[in-house]
Short mmCIF file of C-alpha atoms and ligand atoms in Angstrom, two decimals:
data_model
loop_
_atom_site.label_atom_id
_atom_site.label_comp_id
_atom_site.label_asym_id
_atom_site.label_seq_id
_atom_site.Cartn_x
_atom_site.Cartn_y
_atom_site.Cartn_z
CA UNK A 5 -0.04 0.05 0.04
CA UNK A 6 3.35 2.71 0.14
CA UNK A 7 1.87 5.39 -1.86
CA UNK A 8 -1.49 4.71 -2.53
CA UNK A 9 -4.22 5.54 0.04
CA UNK A 10 -5.68 2.77 1.58
CA UNK A 11 -9.40 1.35 0.46
CA UNK A 12 -12.09 2.11 3.02
CA UNK A 13 -12.71 0.11 5.60
CA UNK A 14 -15.71 -1.26 7.70
CA UNK A 15 -15.30 -0.72 11.38
CA UNK A 16 -19.19 -2.86 12.24
CA UNK A 17 -19.55 -2.57 15.50
CA UNK A 18 -16.02 -0.87 17.16
CA UNK A 19 -17.43 2.58 16.27
CA UNK A 20 -17.97 4.14 19.84
CA UNK A 21 -15.64 4.80 23.59
CA UNK A 22 -16.83 2.09 25.78
CA UNK A 23 -16.23 -1.03 22.83
CA UNK A 24 -13.18 -2.47 21.54
CA UNK A 25 -9.72 0.01 21.31
CA UNK A 26 -12.37 3.03 21.78
CA UNK A 27 -11.90 1.53 25.85
CA UNK A 28 -8.03 1.71 25.62
CA UNK A 29 -9.16 5.49 25.21
CA UNK A 30 -10.89 5.10 28.53
CA UNK A 31 -8.04 3.37 29.96
CA UNK A 32 -5.89 6.56 29.09
CA UNK A 33 -8.51 9.42 30.42
CA UNK A 34 -8.65 6.59 33.11
CA UNK A 35 -4.61 6.55 34.72
CA UNK A 36 -4.50 11.18 33.40
CA UNK A 37 -7.27 10.84 36.42
CA UNK A 38 -4.94 9.57 38.07
CA UNK A 39 -1.74 10.78 37.27
CA UNK A 40 -3.46 14.20 38.14
CA UNK A 41 -4.04 14.40 41.23
CA UNK A 42 -0.85 11.94 42.55
CA UNK A 43 1.36 14.13 45.28
CA UNK A 44 4.67 13.83 42.44
CA UNK A 45 2.13 14.29 39.06
CA UNK A 46 3.40 14.32 36.52
CA UNK A 47 0.61 15.47 34.12
CA UNK A 48 -2.54 17.46 34.66
CA UNK A 49 -5.60 17.05 32.59
CA UNK A 50 -8.01 17.60 34.84
CA UNK A 51 -11.35 17.17 32.04
CA UNK A 52 -9.53 12.95 31.52
CA UNK A 53 -11.55 11.67 35.24
CA UNK A 54 -14.93 13.96 33.29
CA UNK A 55 -14.85 11.40 30.77
CA UNK A 56 -15.01 8.13 32.55
CA UNK A 57 -17.27 10.06 35.44
CA UNK A 58 -19.35 9.59 31.65
CA UNK A 59 -18.86 5.92 30.17
CA UNK A 60 -20.60 2.99 31.47
CA UNK A 61 -17.84 0.92 30.42
CA UNK A 62 -15.90 2.99 33.62
CA UNK A 63 -17.97 2.36 35.84
CA UNK A 64 -16.06 0.77 39.47
CA UNK A 65 -12.88 2.12 37.67
CA UNK A 66 -10.58 4.34 40.13
CA UNK A 67 -9.42 7.98 39.75
CA UNK A 68 -7.53 8.56 42.95
CA UNK A 69 -4.51 5.29 43.52
CA UNK A 70 -5.94 5.77 47.12
CA UNK A 71 -8.30 4.30 45.03
CA UNK A 72 -6.47 1.59 43.99
CA UNK A 73 -6.52 -2.26 45.73
CA UNK A 74 -2.32 -2.66 45.83
CA UNK A 75 -2.04 1.10 45.47
CA UNK A 76 1.47 1.67 43.14
CA UNK A 77 1.60 -1.85 43.56
CA UNK A 78 -1.40 -2.65 41.04
CA UNK A 79 0.04 -4.01 38.01
CA UNK A 80 -2.40 -1.74 35.99
CA UNK A 81 -3.90 1.71 37.69
CA UNK A 82 -0.14 1.44 39.41
CA UNK A 83 2.51 0.91 37.50
CA UNK A 84 0.52 1.34 33.72
CA UNK A 85 -1.48 4.10 34.78
CA UNK A 86 2.38 5.96 35.75
CA UNK A 87 2.96 4.71 32.46
CA UNK A 88 0.93 7.27 30.35
CA UNK A 89 1.01 9.32 32.82
CA UNK A 90 4.86 9.90 31.93
CA UNK A 91 4.38 9.62 28.42
CA UNK A 92 1.97 12.42 28.79
CA UNK A 93 4.09 14.05 30.47
CA UNK A 94 6.62 13.61 27.76
CA UNK A 95 4.64 14.18 24.77
CA UNK A 96 2.77 16.83 26.22
CA UNK A 97 6.50 18.92 26.38
CA UNK A 98 7.49 17.06 22.85
CA UNK A 99 4.40 19.76 21.40
CA UNK A 100 4.73 22.70 23.87
CA UNK A 101 9.04 22.59 22.12
CA UNK A 102 8.02 21.68 18.99
CA UNK A 103 5.59 24.45 18.12
CA UNK A 104 7.09 27.32 20.73
CA UNK A 105 10.42 26.41 19.33
CA UNK A 106 9.66 26.05 15.45
CA UNK A 107 7.37 28.50 13.06
CA UNK A 108 4.70 24.84 13.11
CA UNK A 109 1.24 26.27 14.03
CA UNK A 110 -0.84 23.35 12.58
CA UNK A 111 -0.89 20.64 14.70
CA UNK A 112 -2.27 16.79 14.22
CA UNK A 113 -3.04 14.41 17.15
CA UNK A 114 -2.92 11.49 15.09
CA UNK A 115 -5.80 8.51 17.25
CA UNK A 116 -6.01 11.31 19.12
CA UNK A 117 -9.34 9.81 21.41
CA UNK A 118 -9.20 11.17 24.46
CA UNK A 119 -6.52 13.61 24.59
CA UNK A 120 -7.49 17.09 25.80
CA UNK A 121 -3.92 18.70 24.88
CA UNK A 122 -6.41 21.49 22.53
CA UNK A 123 -8.04 22.18 26.09
CA UNK A 124 -5.07 22.53 28.80
CA UNK A 125 -1.56 23.59 27.01
CA UNK A 126 -0.42 26.97 26.14
CA UNK A 127 -0.74 26.71 22.61
CA UNK A 128 1.22 29.96 20.78
CA UNK A 129 -1.37 32.48 18.31
CA UNK A 130 -2.69 30.38 15.40
CA UNK A 131 -2.48 27.38 17.15
CA UNK A 132 -4.70 24.98 15.18
CA UNK A 133 -5.08 21.31 16.42
CA UNK A 134 -6.86 18.22 14.06
CA UNK A 135 -7.95 15.65 16.32
CA UNK A 136 -7.94 12.33 14.54
CA UNK A 137 -10.29 9.76 15.71
CA UNK A 138 -12.93 7.65 14.91
CA UNK A 139 -16.62 9.60 14.61
CA UNK A 140 -18.05 7.14 18.26
CA UNK A 141 -14.70 8.24 19.93
CA UNK A 142 -14.60 11.77 19.37
CA UNK A 143 -18.44 12.08 19.36
CA UNK A 144 -17.81 10.67 23.07
CA UNK A 145 -15.88 13.05 23.72
CA UNK A 146 -17.61 16.38 22.75
CA UNK A 147 -20.92 15.46 24.72
CA UNK A 148 -18.60 15.04 27.31
CA UNK A 149 -16.41 17.88 27.20
CA UNK A 150 -19.64 20.06 25.80
CA UNK A 151 -21.23 19.44 29.07
CA UNK A 152 -18.34 21.36 30.44
CA UNK A 153 -18.49 24.36 28.84
CA UNK A 154 -15.13 24.00 27.59
CA UNK A 155 -12.92 25.88 25.77
CA UNK A 156 -10.20 24.82 23.81
CA UNK A 157 -6.76 27.31 24.00
CA UNK A 158 -6.72 26.34 20.05
CA UNK A 159 -8.96 25.67 16.33
CA UNK A 160 -9.46 22.44 17.12
CA UNK A 161 -10.26 20.63 14.61
CA UNK A 162 -11.82 17.42 14.98
CA UNK A 163 -11.76 14.78 11.90
CA UNK A 164 -13.99 11.66 12.50
CA UNK A 165 -12.18 9.22 10.31
CA UNK A 166 -10.63 5.77 10.95
CA UNK A 167 -6.93 5.30 9.74
CA UNK A 168 -7.73 2.40 7.56
CA UNK A 169 -9.85 5.00 5.38
CA UNK A 170 -8.77 7.87 3.00
CA UNK A 171 -7.57 10.14 6.18
CA UNK A 172 -5.41 12.85 3.84
CA UNK A 173 -8.92 13.88 1.45
CA UNK A 174 -10.33 14.51 5.36
CA UNK A 175 -7.26 16.45 6.25
CA UNK A 176 -7.30 19.24 3.34
CA UNK A 177 -11.04 19.75 3.56
CA UNK A 178 -10.69 20.61 7.12
CA UNK A 179 -8.00 22.96 6.97
CA UNK A 180 -4.24 21.57 7.09
CA UNK A 181 -2.08 23.69 5.08
CA UNK A 182 0.48 21.88 2.98
CA UNK A 183 2.71 23.99 2.19
CA UNK A 184 3.45 25.50 6.18
CA UNK A 185 5.53 22.79 8.66
CA UNK A 186 3.51 21.21 11.28
CA UNK A 187 3.80 18.68 14.66
CA UNK A 188 2.54 15.35 14.78
CA UNK A 189 1.80 12.74 17.28
CA UNK A 190 -0.11 9.13 17.16
CA UNK A 191 0.49 7.66 21.18
CA UNK A 192 -0.63 4.73 21.79
CA UNK A 193 -1.99 4.11 18.33
CA UNK A 194 0.21 2.65 15.99
CA UNK A 195 -0.08 -1.60 17.41
CA UNK A 196 -3.30 -1.21 16.27
CA UNK A 197 -3.07 -0.54 13.30
CA UNK A 198 -2.66 -2.89 9.67
CA UNK A 199 0.91 -2.29 9.29
CA UNK A 200 -0.04 -1.74 5.51
CA UNK A 201 -1.51 1.83 7.44
CA UNK A 202 1.06 2.09 9.77
CA UNK A 203 3.41 2.42 6.56
CA UNK A 204 0.94 4.47 5.19
CA UNK A 205 0.46 7.05 7.68
CA UNK A 206 4.11 7.17 8.07
CA UNK A 207 4.53 7.79 4.44
CA UNK A 208 2.16 10.54 4.55
CA UNK A 209 3.40 12.37 7.31
CA UNK A 210 6.70 12.44 4.82
CA UNK A 211 4.85 13.86 2.05
CA UNK A 212 2.28 16.75 3.79
CA UNK A 213 5.08 18.06 6.46
CA UNK A 214 7.66 20.91 4.82
CA UNK A 215 10.38 21.97 6.01
CA UNK A 216 10.66 22.47 10.49
CA UNK A 217 7.57 19.41 11.02
CA UNK A 218 8.18 17.09 13.59
CA UNK A 219 6.81 13.85 14.17
CA UNK A 220 6.21 12.00 17.12
CA UNK A 221 5.26 7.90 17.58
CA UNK A 222 5.08 4.99 19.61
CA UNK A 223 5.64 1.10 18.57
CA UNK A 224 5.64 -1.84 20.19
CA UNK A 225 9.06 -4.04 19.72
CA UNK A 226 7.59 -7.09 17.51
CA UNK A 227 8.39 -9.40 20.62
CA UNK A 228 7.27 -8.15 22.38
CA UNK A 229 3.52 -8.83 22.08
CA UNK A 230 4.31 -12.23 21.59
CA UNK A 231 7.13 -12.58 24.35
CA UNK A 232 5.65 -10.90 27.23
CA UNK A 233 1.94 -12.22 26.40
CA UNK A 234 2.33 -12.95 30.13
CA UNK A 235 2.70 -10.11 31.84
CA UNK A 236 1.52 -8.77 34.88
CA UNK A 237 0.63 -5.86 32.88
CA UNK A 238 -1.71 -7.25 29.83
CA UNK A 239 -3.56 -10.53 32.40
CA UNK A 240 -4.25 -7.54 35.07
CA UNK A 241 -5.29 -5.53 32.67
CA UNK A 242 -7.58 -8.58 31.18
CA UNK A 243 -8.77 -9.26 34.99
CA UNK A 244 -8.90 -6.26 36.16
CA UNK A 245 -11.13 -4.41 33.43
CA UNK A 246 -11.93 -6.59 30.56
CA UNK A 247 -9.33 -5.36 28.06
CA UNK A 248 -7.87 -7.85 26.62
CA UNK A 249 -5.12 -5.87 24.40
CA UNK A 250 -3.24 -8.37 22.66
CA UNK A 251 -6.75 -9.23 20.67
CA UNK A 252 -6.40 -5.70 20.21
CA UNK A 253 -3.30 -5.44 18.60
CA UNK A 254 -2.48 -5.99 15.60
CA UNK A 255 -0.90 -9.26 15.43
CA UNK A 256 0.98 -9.01 11.85
CA UNK A 257 4.92 -8.24 11.62
CA UNK A 258 5.69 -4.13 12.28
CA UNK A 259 6.79 -2.66 9.74
CA UNK A 260 10.32 -0.02 10.97
CA UNK A 261 8.77 3.26 10.53
CA UNK A 262 11.49 4.58 12.13
CA UNK A 263 14.26 3.93 10.12
CA UNK A 264 11.76 4.39 6.74
CA UNK A 265 12.19 7.73 8.63
CA UNK A 266 15.77 8.14 8.15
CA UNK A 267 15.65 6.85 5.13
CA UNK A 268 13.63 10.29 4.59
CA UNK A 269 15.63 12.16 5.16
CA UNK A 270 13.91 12.97 9.22
CA UNK A 271 16.63 12.76 11.66
CA UNK A 272 15.10 10.48 14.39
CA UNK A 273 15.73 9.34 18.26
CA UNK A 274 14.12 6.30 19.21
CA UNK A 275 13.61 5.85 23.40
CA UNK A 276 12.22 3.71 25.79
CA UNK A 277 10.06 4.85 28.44
CA UNK A 278 12.04 4.23 30.93
CA UNK A 279 14.80 6.80 30.01
CA UNK A 280 12.16 9.18 31.10
CA UNK A 281 11.67 8.52 34.35
CA UNK A 282 16.01 8.30 34.56
CA UNK A 283 14.99 12.06 33.29
CA UNK A 284 12.75 13.05 35.89
CA UNK A 285 12.67 10.20 37.84
CA UNK A 286 9.48 9.09 38.26
CA UNK A 287 8.03 6.39 36.35
CA UNK A 288 8.04 2.77 35.73
CA UNK A 289 11.27 0.89 35.82
CA UNK A 290 11.85 -2.25 34.23
CA UNK A 291 11.08 -4.93 35.66
CA UNK A 292 10.59 -9.23 34.88
CA UNK A 293 8.84 -10.62 31.69
CA UNK A 294 7.84 -6.86 31.00
CA UNK A 295 5.01 -5.75 28.55
CA UNK A 296 6.10 -2.29 28.27
CA UNK A 297 9.93 -3.58 27.51
CA UNK A 298 9.42 -3.22 23.61
CA UNK A 299 7.92 0.23 23.95
CA UNK A 300 9.50 2.92 21.80
CA UNK A 301 8.61 6.51 21.85
CA UNK A 302 10.22 7.94 17.98
CA UNK A 303 10.67 11.78 17.43
CA UNK A 304 11.62 12.65 14.21
CA UNK A 305 12.66 16.23 12.59
CA UNK A 306 12.21 17.40 8.98
CA UNK A 307 15.25 19.59 8.46
N1 SAM B 8 -3.72 9.20 21.58
C1 SAM B 8 -5.17 8.76 23.47
C2 SAM B 8 -4.60 8.94 23.92
O1 SAM B 8 -2.94 9.11 24.70
O2 SAM B 8 -4.65 9.32 25.34
C3 SAM B 8 -5.43 7.68 23.15
C4 SAM B 8 -5.19 6.44 22.58
S1 SAM B 8 -6.35 4.92 23.08
C5 SAM B 8 -4.93 3.57 23.45
C6 SAM B 8 -5.81 4.94 20.80
C7 SAM B 8 -6.28 5.72 20.36
O3 SAM B 8 -7.26 5.65 18.57
C8 SAM B 8 -8.55 5.21 20.65
O4 SAM B 8 -8.70 6.66 20.29
C9 SAM B 8 -8.74 5.04 19.32
O5 SAM B 8 -10.13 5.10 18.83
C10 SAM B 8 -7.86 5.38 18.13
N2 SAM B 8 -7.53 4.42 16.34
C11 SAM B 8 -6.84 3.25 17.23
N3 SAM B 8 -7.52 2.41 15.58
C12 SAM B 8 -8.09 3.27 14.86
C13 SAM B 8 -8.80 3.05 13.48
N4 SAM B 8 -8.38 2.62 13.13
N5 SAM B 8 -8.72 4.70 13.73
C14 SAM B 8 -8.85 5.57 13.90
N6 SAM B 8 -8.79 5.99 15.19
C15 SAM B 8 -8.11 4.74 15.40
#
């Protein structure tokens, strides 16, 4: 599919936030809610807990670490939630650094889910934030944010579309300027997409990016999926809230997206989450049989 437009794909039965991969957006929101009120919080998202409260699928989920059985020792709401808190902080910093030190004033959040960055980060004037996710997820998000009378701190443009379909036309029709630099984020997304859709996404970001653009994304090393299938992180997510992440991940061999971008002239750096745990002095550290061991955060700049 490289260089071509993927066929429109049916996503019957998986449109909403309360089912299928949509549930993972709620999982991250719950983690952000917990992180927000930690005494040593890495990131604050005051909207996160409202998403959790509004979804019936989240009944009984904790919103404070004090409500978590076992507290920090809980593999899901302790360590994994902290992982999401760290990821939020690191990618907040990436986005803000990119727009405040460069010329880019358009930001594209791919698989935005319940990311509320358009509402909570201090964007420079003239900034536009495009949020791409499936229709049911964005509809839920709008219902909650409208109920809170939340006001974005940038021009916010939701793009309800499946990333396995032709999302480029929708983005450009919505006002994305292909002649201006841009900042892109694919946080917690690529491992849910078929490899051809990931390759198309990376090729497309390259094609739509002028010099001065930046991209951050998360990947999982392929062996991680199966080698760590019995990790406490996966089993406890399934046992405690019924989300079988391994079943939601696309199990096909992954492309080397960081390598592909480097081949296209982007400068890339690849980090483990643990690099940032050490930088910030808090967050998950490696453990035995660790489902996070294969996670990589990739930062890329187009000269
Ligand atoms: N980036 C957000 C964050 O970190 O809070 C959400 C991450 S959540 C783990 C994964 C998101 O990817 C969900 O919102 C889901 O709807 C979206 N997603 C997965 N597959 C998708 C697809 N084919 N098209 C559009 N969005 C998709």
